[in-house]
Amino acid sequence: MPNAPLAPAPLRGPLAEPWSPGKLLRLLGMFGPAAILASVSIGAGETIVVVRTGAWMGYGLLWLILLAALTKGVCVTYFLGRYTAISGEAPGQRLVKLPGPRGWLLFLLIALELGAAGPLWGALARPSGELMSYLLLGGGDHGYTNRLIATAFIAFALLLSLPTSYRSLEKQQVIICGILVAGTCIGTLLVRPDWFAAWQGLFSIGHIPSVPATAPPLFRDSVWPLIAVTMGYVGGSVMTYLVYPDFIALHGWGMTGHPQREELLQRAAAGMPADYLPTDPEQVQEIRRASGPIRWDVAFGAIVLLVVSAAFMIAGAAVLYPKQQAGEDIAKFDGWGLLTDQAEIWNAIHPSLVWVYYLCVVAALWGTLQSYPDVYARGVTEYFRAIWPQRQWNQRNIQLVICAYVFAAACAVIWSSMDFDAMTQTVNFLATSLGVCIAMFAGLYLNFQLPPAYRTRWWMLLCGVASAVILTGVSSIACWGLWQTLTK
């Protein structure tokens, strides 16, 4: 029977074991794909954007971290990853069939991500150049030297990303996540924050504190751009979510590990998941159970994102915010010298720990820049294969082209007069707000492409819809904030 449903993929690893304390530890060991997502977003947002929000606004906007972790770290990641684990099919193969010109949505998502690549890398590299210039040359304004160091930093990261395999990249990011969680938590405990205020700020969702006079004029005029940028940068850019299903397939989770995967993909391309997924209740439950690693992985990734992001903002609120309120160094904690100025957090604990901070920041930024080329190449390759399946696409060749493009775009931004806020708001609107918002709607659409028995529970669907609404609002604010910045 050529049209008979496929049997469920066999359970693997800890999922096939009876419950025991050892099984729990082995389930923790499955954390991997979401580590890359967490590491990428931590380097891009927490080390630069989140700390300054704490420095300017204290504990009052901690709820943005929680909201971003739930909407992006959980819902967007889960809906996209779960579709692939249940159906065995990559999201791009289904989204390419949307009504309209073939692959229009995939082209849009690629354009949003790569359009933001120049400002994204520039906003990471320029502060990194300032930091390394400070370490190597001492204080002072070194002008073009800082830009040269930033350019070299990008070139070095891009070159070293080329021979990196996914397995080594995943192991590297898990280690970096562990270092960041341990380092930031210890540092936060040592600065002795106001835990009651932090707890209150974390759950005061929707509360917007008054902007202090020490904040930059852009945010004194309106706090909304700050809210959009802070929430947007927590969780990373759209392509990191779009390649998560590809990482799942590399692990063979769910139906992606089916022994008849080639037949599965052929039947998926010719029809719908309902054409090959079984309807027997026991087999349905077995397939849902086989997708269990997604829940563990997404949960651990979201926890890392929440803990590290909150720790960075709490540290900024505990050490830097009082200085701002007292009128000390009010020109600091903004622009290109932000990473260098943040050393005051660790200096407040003990001067010898400043070097620990420098090493942690460089590790976080390096993890981000090392991950992005692979993320870009995987996303573009998968979507090009979906749009033009008759052609052969080599991921390594695509990565070479993307690395050349990223280097050129980042250099153009670094050596331009574009300021830090314009860079971060451009990235925020294109890739971390609008792009992620579209990805959330795509995840909801994919959920309804599954047979009813395989769709998410009703409460998870409500969470996904709520996330889509919230991300739509944030994207609208990000668009307005960018317009205000570019036209001022």
Coordinates of C-alpha atoms in Angstrom, one line a residue, residues 84-453:
T84 CA 9.7 19.6 12.0
A85 CA 9.8 17.1 14.9
I86 CA 6.2 16.0 14.3
S87 CA 6.1 16.1 10.5
G88 CA 9.7 15.3 9.7
E89 CA 9.6 18.2 7.1
A90 CA 11.5 21.4 7.3
P91 CA 9.3 24.5 7.6
G92 CA 10.7 26.0 4.4
Q93 CA 9.4 23.1 2.4
R94 CA 5.8 23.9 3.6
L95 CA 6.1 27.7 3.6
V96 CA 7.2 27.8 0.0
K97 CA 3.7 26.6 -0.9
L98 CA 2.0 29.7 0.4
P99 CA -0.3 31.4 -2.1
G100 CA 1.5 33.9 -4.3
P101 CA 4.9 33.9 -6.0
R102 CA 6.8 30.8 -5.1
G103 CA 8.9 31.4 -2.0
W104 CA 7.9 35.0 -1.4
L105 CA 7.9 34.6 2.4
L106 CA 11.2 32.9 2.4
F107 CA 12.8 35.7 0.3
L108 CA 11.3 38.2 2.7
L109 CA 12.8 36.5 5.8
I110 CA 16.2 36.2 4.2
A111 CA 16.1 39.8 3.1
L112 CA 15.2 41.0 6.7
E113 CA 18.0 39.0 8.2
L114 CA 20.7 39.8 5.7
G115 CA 19.5 43.4 5.4
A116 CA 20.2 43.8 9.2
A117 CA 23.6 41.9 9.0
G118 CA 25.7 45.0 8.4
P119 CA 24.3 47.1 11.3
L120 CA 24.2 44.0 13.6
W121 CA 27.8 43.1 13.1
G122 CA 28.8 46.8 13.3
A123 CA 26.9 47.3 16.6
L124 CA 28.8 44.3 18.0
A125 CA 32.2 45.0 16.5
R126 CA 32.5 48.7 17.2
P127 CA 32.1 48.4 21.0
S128 CA 34.4 45.3 20.8
G129 CA 37.0 47.4 19.0
E130 CA 36.7 50.1 21.7
L131 CA 37.1 47.5 24.4
M132 CA 40.1 45.8 22.8
S133 CA 41.7 49.2 22.1
Y134 CA 41.2 50.1 25.7
L135 CA 42.9 46.9 26.8
L136 CA 45.8 47.1 24.4
L137 CA 46.4 50.9 24.1
G138 CA 44.9 52.3 27.3
G139 CA 42.2 55.0 27.7
G140 CA 41.6 57.8 25.3
D141 CA 40.1 58.4 21.9
H142 CA 42.1 56.3 19.3
G143 CA 39.7 57.1 16.5
Y144 CA 40.5 55.1 13.4
T145 CA 42.5 52.6 15.4
N146 CA 39.3 51.4 17.1
R147 CA 37.6 50.9 13.7
L148 CA 40.6 49.0 12.4
I149 CA 40.5 46.7 15.4
A150 CA 36.8 46.2 14.9
T151 CA 37.3 45.4 11.3
A152 CA 40.0 42.9 12.1
F153 CA 37.8 41.3 14.8
I154 CA 35.1 40.7 12.2
A155 CA 37.5 39.3 9.6
F156 CA 39.0 36.9 12.2
A157 CA 35.6 35.7 13.3
L158 CA 34.4 35.1 9.8
L159 CA 37.6 33.2 8.7
L160 CA 37.5 30.9 11.8
S161 CA 33.8 30.2 11.3
L162 CA 34.4 28.6 7.9
P163 CA 36.0 25.3 9.0
T164 CA 33.7 24.9 12.1
S165 CA 31.3 22.0 12.0
Y166 CA 27.9 22.0 13.6
R167 CA 28.9 19.5 16.3
S168 CA 31.9 21.5 17.4
L169 CA 29.9 24.7 17.2
E170 CA 27.2 23.2 19.5
K171 CA 29.8 22.0 22.0
Q172 CA 31.4 25.4 22.0
Q173 CA 28.1 27.2 22.6
V174 CA 27.1 24.8 25.4
I175 CA 30.4 25.6 27.2
I176 CA 29.9 29.4 26.6
C177 CA 26.4 29.2 27.9
G178 CA 27.7 27.5 31.1
I179 CA 30.4 30.1 31.6
L180 CA 27.9 32.9 31.1
V181 CA 25.3 31.5 33.4
A182 CA 27.9 30.8 36.2
G183 CA 29.7 34.1 35.7
T184 CA 26.7 36.4 35.5
C185 CA 24.9 34.7 38.4
I186 CA 28.0 34.9 40.7
G187 CA 28.6 38.5 39.7
T188 CA 25.0 39.5 40.3
L189 CA 25.0 37.9 43.7
L190 CA 28.2 39.7 44.7
V191 CA 26.9 43.2 43.8
R192 CA 24.1 42.6 46.3
P193 CA 21.1 43.9 44.3
D194 CA 17.8 44.8 45.8
W195 CA 16.1 41.5 45.3
F196 CA 12.7 42.7 46.3
A197 CA 12.8 45.5 43.6
A198 CA 14.2 43.0 41.1
W199 CA 11.4 40.5 41.8
Q200 CA 8.8 43.3 41.6
G201 CA 10.2 44.5 38.3
L202 CA 10.3 41.0 36.8
F203 CA 6.6 40.5 37.3
S204 CA 5.3 44.1 36.9
I205 CA 4.4 43.4 33.3
G206 CA 3.2 46.5 31.5
H207 CA 4.6 48.9 34.1
I208 CA 6.7 51.7 32.5
P209 CA 8.8 53.6 35.0
S210 CA 9.7 57.3 34.4
V211 CA 12.8 58.0 32.4
P212 CA 15.6 59.6 34.4
A213 CA 17.1 62.9 33.3
T214 CA 20.5 61.1 32.9
A215 CA 19.2 58.9 30.0
P216 CA 20.0 60.0 26.4
P217 CA 17.6 62.5 24.8
L218 CA 16.2 59.9 22.5
F219 CA 14.8 57.9 25.4
R220 CA 13.9 60.9 27.6
D221 CA 11.6 62.0 24.8
S222 CA 9.9 58.6 24.7
V223 CA 10.7 55.4 26.5
W224 CA 9.0 53.3 23.8
P225 CA 12.0 52.9 21.5
L226 CA 14.0 51.7 24.5
I227 CA 11.3 49.1 25.3
A228 CA 11.3 47.9 21.7
V229 CA 15.1 47.7 21.4
T230 CA 15.5 45.9 24.8
M231 CA 12.8 43.3 24.2
G232 CA 13.9 42.9 20.5
Y233 CA 17.5 42.2 21.3
V234 CA 16.7 39.6 24.0
G235 CA 16.4 36.4 22.0
G236 CA 18.3 37.2 18.9
S237 CA 17.4 37.7 15.2
V238 CA 15.0 35.8 13.0
M239 CA 17.4 33.5 11.3
T240 CA 18.4 31.9 14.6
Y241 CA 14.9 30.7 15.0
L242 CA 14.5 29.7 11.4
V243 CA 17.5 27.3 11.5
Y244 CA 16.4 25.7 14.8
P245 CA 14.4 23.0 12.9
D246 CA 17.5 22.2 10.9
F247 CA 19.5 21.6 14.1
I248 CA 16.7 19.3 15.3
A249 CA 17.0 17.3 12.1
L250 CA 20.7 16.9 12.7
H251 CA 19.9 15.3 16.0
G252 CA 17.2 13.0 14.5
W253 CA 14.5 14.1 17.0
G254 CA 11.0 13.0 16.3
M255 CA 10.1 12.0 12.7
T256 CA 13.4 13.5 11.4
G257 CA 15.0 10.3 12.7
H258 CA 12.6 8.1 10.7
P259 CA 14.4 5.2 8.9
Q260 CA 12.2 6.1 5.8
R261 CA 12.9 9.8 5.9
E262 CA 13.5 10.1 2.2
E263 CA 10.1 8.6 1.5
L264 CA 8.6 10.9 4.1
L265 CA 10.1 14.0 2.5
Q266 CA 8.8 12.9 -1.0
R267 CA 5.3 12.4 0.3
A268 CA 5.4 15.7 2.2
A269 CA 6.5 17.5 -0.9
A270 CA 3.7 15.9 -2.9
G271 CA 1.0 16.6 -0.4
M272 CA 0.4 17.3 3.3
P273 CA 1.6 15.7 6.6
A274 CA -1.9 14.1 6.9
D275 CA -1.0 12.0 3.9
Y276 CA 1.7 10.0 5.8
L277 CA 1.2 10.5 9.5
P278 CA -0.7 7.7 11.2
T279 CA -4.2 8.3 12.8
D280 CA -4.1 5.4 15.3
P281 CA -4.3 7.1 18.8
E282 CA -1.4 5.0 20.2
Q283 CA 0.8 5.8 17.2
V284 CA -0.1 9.5 17.5
Q285 CA 1.0 9.5 21.1
E286 CA 4.2 7.7 20.2
I287 CA 5.1 10.4 17.7
R288 CA 4.2 13.2 20.1
R289 CA 6.3 11.5 22.7
A290 CA 9.2 11.2 20.3
S291 CA 9.2 15.0 19.9
G292 CA 9.8 15.3 23.7
P293 CA 13.4 16.5 23.3
I294 CA 12.0 19.7 21.8
R295 CA 10.3 20.6 25.0
W296 CA 13.4 19.9 27.1
D297 CA 15.7 21.8 24.7
V298 CA 13.5 24.8 24.4
A299 CA 12.9 25.0 28.1
F300 CA 16.6 24.9 28.9
G301 CA 17.4 27.5 26.2
A302 CA 14.7 29.8 27.5
I303 CA 15.9 29.4 31.1
V304 CA 19.5 30.3 30.0
L305 CA 18.2 33.3 28.1
L306 CA 16.1 34.5 31.1
V307 CA 18.8 34.0 33.7
V308 CA 21.6 35.6 31.9
S309 CA 19.6 38.5 30.5
A310 CA 18.0 39.2 33.9
A311 CA 21.5 38.9 35.6
F312 CA 23.0 41.5 33.2
M313 CA 20.1 43.9 33.7
I314 CA 20.1 43.4 37.5
A315 CA 23.8 44.1 37.6
G316 CA 23.4 47.3 35.6
A317 CA 20.5 48.4 37.9
A318 CA 22.4 47.6 41.1
V319 CA 25.7 49.2 40.2
L320 CA 25.3 51.7 37.4
Y321 CA 21.8 53.1 38.0
P322 CA 22.7 54.6 41.4
K323 CA 25.7 56.3 39.8
Q324 CA 23.4 57.7 37.1
Q325 CA 20.9 58.9 39.6
A326 CA 23.7 60.6 41.6
G327 CA 24.9 62.4 38.5
E328 CA 28.2 60.5 38.3
D329 CA 29.7 60.0 34.8
I330 CA 26.4 60.8 33.1
A331 CA 28.1 60.7 29.7
K332 CA 28.9 57.0 30.1
F333 CA 27.0 53.7 29.5
D334 CA 26.1 54.8 26.0
G335 CA 27.4 54.4 22.5
W336 CA 30.7 52.7 21.5
G337 CA 32.3 52.7 24.9
L338 CA 29.5 50.9 26.5
L339 CA 31.4 47.6 27.0
T340 CA 34.4 49.4 28.5
D341 CA 32.3 51.4 30.9
Q342 CA 30.5 48.3 32.1
A343 CA 33.6 47.1 33.8
E344 CA 32.5 49.3 36.7
I345 CA 30.0 46.5 37.6
W346 CA 32.9 44.1 38.4
N347 CA 35.1 46.9 39.8
A348 CA 32.4 47.5 42.4
I349 CA 33.0 43.9 43.6
H350 CA 36.8 43.9 43.4
P351 CA 39.2 45.5 40.9
S352 CA 40.9 42.2 40.1
L353 CA 37.6 40.9 38.7
V354 CA 37.5 43.4 35.9
W355 CA 39.6 41.1 33.8
V356 CA 37.1 38.3 34.4
Y357 CA 34.4 40.6 33.0
Y358 CA 36.5 41.4 30.0
L359 CA 37.1 37.7 29.3
C360 CA 33.4 36.9 29.7
V361 CA 32.3 39.7 27.4
V362 CA 34.8 38.7 24.7
A363 CA 33.7 35.0 25.0
A364 CA 30.1 36.0 24.6
L365 CA 30.7 38.2 21.6
W366 CA 33.0 35.6 20.1
G367 CA 30.3 32.9 20.5
T368 CA 27.8 35.2 18.7
L369 CA 30.1 36.0 15.8
Q370 CA 31.3 32.4 15.4
S371 CA 27.7 31.2 15.3
Y372 CA 26.1 33.6 12.9
P373 CA 27.9 32.6 9.6
D374 CA 26.7 29.0 10.1
V375 CA 23.2 30.2 11.0
Y376 CA 23.0 32.4 7.9
A377 CA 24.3 29.7 5.6
R378 CA 22.0 27.0 6.9
G379 CA 18.9 29.2 6.7
V380 CA 19.7 30.4 3.2
T381 CA 20.6 27.0 1.9
E382 CA 17.5 25.4 3.3
Y383 CA 15.3 28.0 1.8
F384 CA 17.0 28.0 -1.6
R385 CA 16.5 24.2 -1.8
A386 CA 12.9 24.7 -1.0
I387 CA 12.4 27.4 -3.7
W388 CA 14.6 25.7 -6.4
P389 CA 14.6 22.0 -5.5
Q390 CA 15.9 21.0 -9.0
R391 CA 19.2 22.8 -8.4
Q392 CA 22.2 21.7 -6.3
W393 CA 23.0 24.0 -3.4
N394 CA 26.3 23.7 -1.5
Q395 CA 26.1 25.1 2.0
R396 CA 29.9 25.8 2.3
N397 CA 29.9 27.8 -0.9
I398 CA 26.9 29.8 0.2
Q399 CA 28.6 30.4 3.5
L400 CA 31.7 31.8 1.7
V401 CA 29.5 34.2 -0.3
I402 CA 27.6 35.3 2.9
C403 CA 30.9 35.8 4.8
A404 CA 32.1 38.1 2.0
Y405 CA 28.8 40.0 2.0
V406 CA 28.7 40.3 5.8
F407 CA 32.3 41.6 5.9
A408 CA 31.6 44.2 3.2
A409 CA 28.3 45.3 4.8
A410 CA 29.8 45.5 8.3
C411 CA 32.8 47.4 7.1
A412 CA 30.6 49.9 5.3
V413 CA 28.7 50.5 8.6
I414 CA 31.7 50.6 10.8
W415 CA 33.5 53.2 8.7
S416 CA 30.3 55.3 8.2
S417 CA 28.9 58.0 10.4
M418 CA 26.0 55.8 11.5
D419 CA 25.6 56.1 15.3
F420 CA 25.0 53.3 17.8
D421 CA 21.3 53.9 18.3
A422 CA 20.6 54.0 14.6
M423 CA 22.4 50.7 14.2
T424 CA 20.6 48.9 17.0
Q425 CA 17.2 50.2 16.0
T426 CA 17.7 49.2 12.4
V427 CA 18.7 45.7 13.5
N428 CA 15.8 45.6 16.0
F429 CA 13.1 46.5 13.5
L430 CA 14.3 44.3 10.6
A431 CA 15.6 41.2 12.3
T432 CA 14.8 41.0 16.0
S433 CA 11.2 42.4 15.9
L434 CA 9.5 42.3 12.5
G435 CA 11.3 39.2 11.3
V436 CA 10.7 37.3 14.5
C437 CA 7.0 38.4 14.5
I438 CA 6.6 37.0 11.0
A439 CA 8.3 33.8 12.2
M440 CA 5.8 33.5 15.0
F441 CA 2.9 33.8 12.5
A442 CA 4.6 31.2 10.3
G443 CA 4.8 28.8 13.3
L444 CA 1.1 29.2 14.0
Y445 CA 0.4 28.5 10.3
L446 CA 2.6 25.4 10.4
N447 CA 0.7 24.1 13.4
F448 CA -2.5 24.1 11.5
Q449 CA -0.9 22.3 8.6
L450 CA -0.6 19.3 10.9
P451 CA -3.6 16.9 11.4
P452 CA -5.8 17.9 14.4
A453 CA -4.5 15.1 16.5

